[in-house]
Amino acid sequence: MSTLAKTDSKTNVNRVTKTIVTSPDIYKPVGPYSQAILANKTLYVSGMLGMDPQGQLVCGGAETQTRQALNNLEHVLVAGGASFDQAILADKTLYVSGVLGMDPEAQLVPGGAEAQAKQALDNLKHVLEAGGASLESVIKTTILLANMEDFPAVNKIYAEYFTKDQPARATFQVAKLPKDAAVEIEAIALSGDLVVAVAGPCPCTRT
């Protein structure tokens, strides 16, 4: 191999690509940023506003602006070769979008936070199974509550679904959830043949 060929090979190994993603169907960025960046098969999307292609906020308040913002997001995702789904499987890891306590007709179930938590976890289980995962393979969950006083009731239901080798978890109270829901749950899980191992203190730890 010539010296030139060796140099080219080394250059290719160290080369990284930052792709600027732009959709002509939405407003131009309102500051020094890009609509999205594609790097190493991952699309990083800037925050979307409810603005029309001329850069004006649409009329109608939060509901209309949310619809416009999601339309804008869809355009950018398409431009970057991505999409919005219930869950995304990437390299044996399943990333599940936030799940609400809604029935198949997209209506919140009656009964408050406890009933919604149960329905949300049922929904989560179905999405996990569709992605080749399970409750047992979940490694991290995030619980969003409209009222932290509902935590004991939600935690009780949660414990009925995650009975052992529970995943890592974080819980937050938020100002408001979609559809005025009481609880929303998102998760990250492993997809494949699950092996559970237990790690104790490092053997080299000294007292």
XYZ file of C-alpha atoms in Angstrom:
207
model
C 0.000 0.000 0.000
C 1.364 3.398 -0.953
C 1.943 6.207 1.552
C -0.888 8.176 -0.072
C -3.323 5.260 0.292
C -2.390 4.843 3.953
C -2.976 8.533 4.573
C -6.394 8.433 2.882
C -7.408 5.381 4.921
C -6.431 7.062 8.187
C -8.314 10.205 7.170
C -11.496 8.216 6.461
C -11.349 6.548 9.882
C -11.226 9.915 11.647
C -13.795 11.608 9.449
C -17.072 12.660 11.079
C -20.084 14.098 9.300
C -22.474 16.778 10.542
C -25.445 17.066 8.185
C -27.605 20.188 8.269
C -31.268 19.220 7.809
C -33.654 21.835 6.455
C -37.282 21.559 5.397
C -38.548 24.205 2.953
C -42.095 23.598 4.221
C -41.717 25.361 7.578
C -40.504 28.722 8.865
C -36.833 29.627 8.746
C -34.969 29.451 12.092
C -35.587 32.557 14.192
C -32.041 32.591 15.525
C -28.533 31.264 14.859
C -29.483 27.587 14.789
C -30.470 24.848 12.343
C -33.849 23.123 12.133
C -32.109 19.810 12.751
C -28.708 18.119 12.690
C -28.114 14.550 11.523
C -25.073 12.944 13.119
C -24.174 9.267 13.189
C -27.702 8.194 12.175
C -29.236 10.279 14.983
C -31.410 13.308 14.240
C -31.242 16.202 16.708
C -34.252 18.485 16.161
C -34.528 22.046 17.447
C -37.612 23.101 19.373
C -40.622 23.677 17.136
C -42.963 26.653 17.450
C -46.523 26.927 16.202
C -45.544 29.229 13.345
C -46.615 29.199 9.716
C -44.095 29.083 6.832
C -43.910 32.887 6.915
C -42.674 32.816 10.518
C -45.889 34.075 12.115
C -47.537 32.400 15.109
C -50.857 30.900 14.033
C -54.030 32.225 15.637
C -56.171 30.166 17.995
C -54.084 29.779 21.118
C -52.267 26.757 22.493
C -54.344 24.111 20.720
C -53.835 25.555 17.247
C -50.182 26.318 17.868
C -49.578 22.782 19.127
C -51.084 21.357 15.954
C -48.927 23.649 13.836
C -45.796 22.834 15.843
C -46.388 19.103 15.351
C -46.943 19.637 11.636
C -43.651 21.521 11.495
C -41.941 18.723 13.416
C -43.268 16.149 10.968
C -41.838 18.109 8.036
C -38.401 18.276 9.656
C -38.475 14.586 10.570
C -39.329 13.671 6.984
C -36.517 15.889 5.728
C -34.145 14.048 8.063
C -35.459 10.577 7.198
C -37.096 10.034 10.595
C -40.627 9.768 12.008
C -42.728 9.984 15.192
C -43.948 6.669 16.578
C -45.144 5.040 19.784
C -41.660 3.633 20.175
C -38.328 3.506 18.384
C -36.025 0.477 18.352
C -32.359 1.373 17.962
C -29.533 -1.113 18.414
C -31.532 -3.462 20.693
C -32.812 -0.580 22.818
C -36.502 0.375 22.685
C -37.351 4.001 23.429
C -41.063 4.290 24.271
C -42.891 7.609 24.000
C -44.904 8.829 26.967
C -48.020 6.686 27.484
C -51.294 8.005 28.888
C -54.117 6.143 30.617
C -56.308 6.122 27.518
C -58.531 3.375 26.140
C -58.338 2.199 22.482
C -60.758 5.014 21.562
C -58.208 7.554 22.851
C -60.350 8.527 25.850
C -58.921 8.870 29.351
C -60.308 6.119 31.548
C -62.421 7.263 34.521
C -61.186 6.807 38.068
C -58.425 9.361 38.434
C -54.700 8.807 38.740
C -54.911 5.223 39.992
C -57.093 4.014 37.108
C -55.100 6.008 34.566
C -51.828 4.581 35.875
C -53.153 1.047 35.443
C -54.343 1.766 31.910
C -51.088 3.518 31.040
C -49.067 0.530 32.228
C -51.304 -1.832 30.255
C -50.709 0.333 27.188
C -46.986 0.405 27.896
C -46.915 -3.389 28.101
C -48.529 -3.688 24.658
C -46.033 -1.275 23.084
C -43.105 -3.090 24.711
C -44.289 -6.445 23.379
C -44.720 -4.984 19.898
C -41.077 -3.884 20.063
C -39.765 -7.264 21.191
C -39.371 -6.157 24.798
C -41.278 -6.679 28.057
C -41.857 -5.125 31.453
C -39.012 -7.283 32.740
C -36.592 -5.797 30.195
C -37.371 -2.157 31.033
C -34.243 -0.407 32.286
C -35.573 3.112 32.979
C -38.971 4.744 33.418
C -40.068 8.318 33.889
C -43.384 9.084 35.578
C -44.982 12.483 35.052
C -47.730 13.483 37.481
C -50.139 16.392 37.360
C -50.267 16.253 41.163
C -47.532 14.752 43.326
C -50.164 13.888 45.934
C -51.203 11.094 43.563
C -47.778 9.484 43.894
C -48.742 6.898 46.591
C -51.672 5.615 44.508
C -49.654 5.528 41.296
C -46.693 3.915 43.053
C -48.972 1.167 44.388
C -50.195 0.303 40.881
C -46.672 0.577 39.483
C -45.432 -1.998 42.005
C -48.028 -4.476 40.744
C -46.475 -4.376 37.265
C -42.791 -4.202 38.182
C -42.597 -6.925 40.805
C -38.867 -7.704 40.745
C -35.605 -6.424 39.261
C -37.324 -3.069 38.955
C -35.914 -0.524 36.487
C -34.332 2.777 37.420
C -36.986 5.466 37.763
C -37.567 9.192 38.065
C -40.846 10.912 38.982
C -41.744 14.540 38.388
C -44.724 16.769 38.948
C -45.474 18.883 35.887
C -47.737 21.869 35.348
C -50.007 20.084 32.894
C -50.227 16.847 30.903
C -51.851 16.229 27.506
C -55.644 15.882 27.644
C -55.473 16.963 31.310
C -54.264 13.484 32.198
C -53.224 12.699 35.753
C -50.227 10.551 34.816
C -47.921 9.832 31.892
C -45.255 7.121 31.782
C -42.353 6.734 29.380
C -39.811 3.936 29.293
C -36.556 2.631 27.867
C -36.216 -1.141 27.479
C -33.895 -3.768 26.056
C -35.112 -5.824 23.112
C -33.717 -9.343 22.787
C -32.803 -12.325 24.958
C -32.740 -10.807 28.423
C -30.080 -11.699 30.972
C -30.342 -10.102 34.413
C -27.128 -9.710 36.378
C -26.535 -8.239 39.813
C -23.572 -5.982 40.460
C -22.375 -5.365 43.979
C -19.685 -3.088 45.374
C -16.490 -2.966 43.340
C -14.035 -5.634 44.653
C -11.368 -2.981 44.772
C -13.367 -0.757 47.114
C -11.437 -0.047 50.272
C -12.836 1.106 53.590
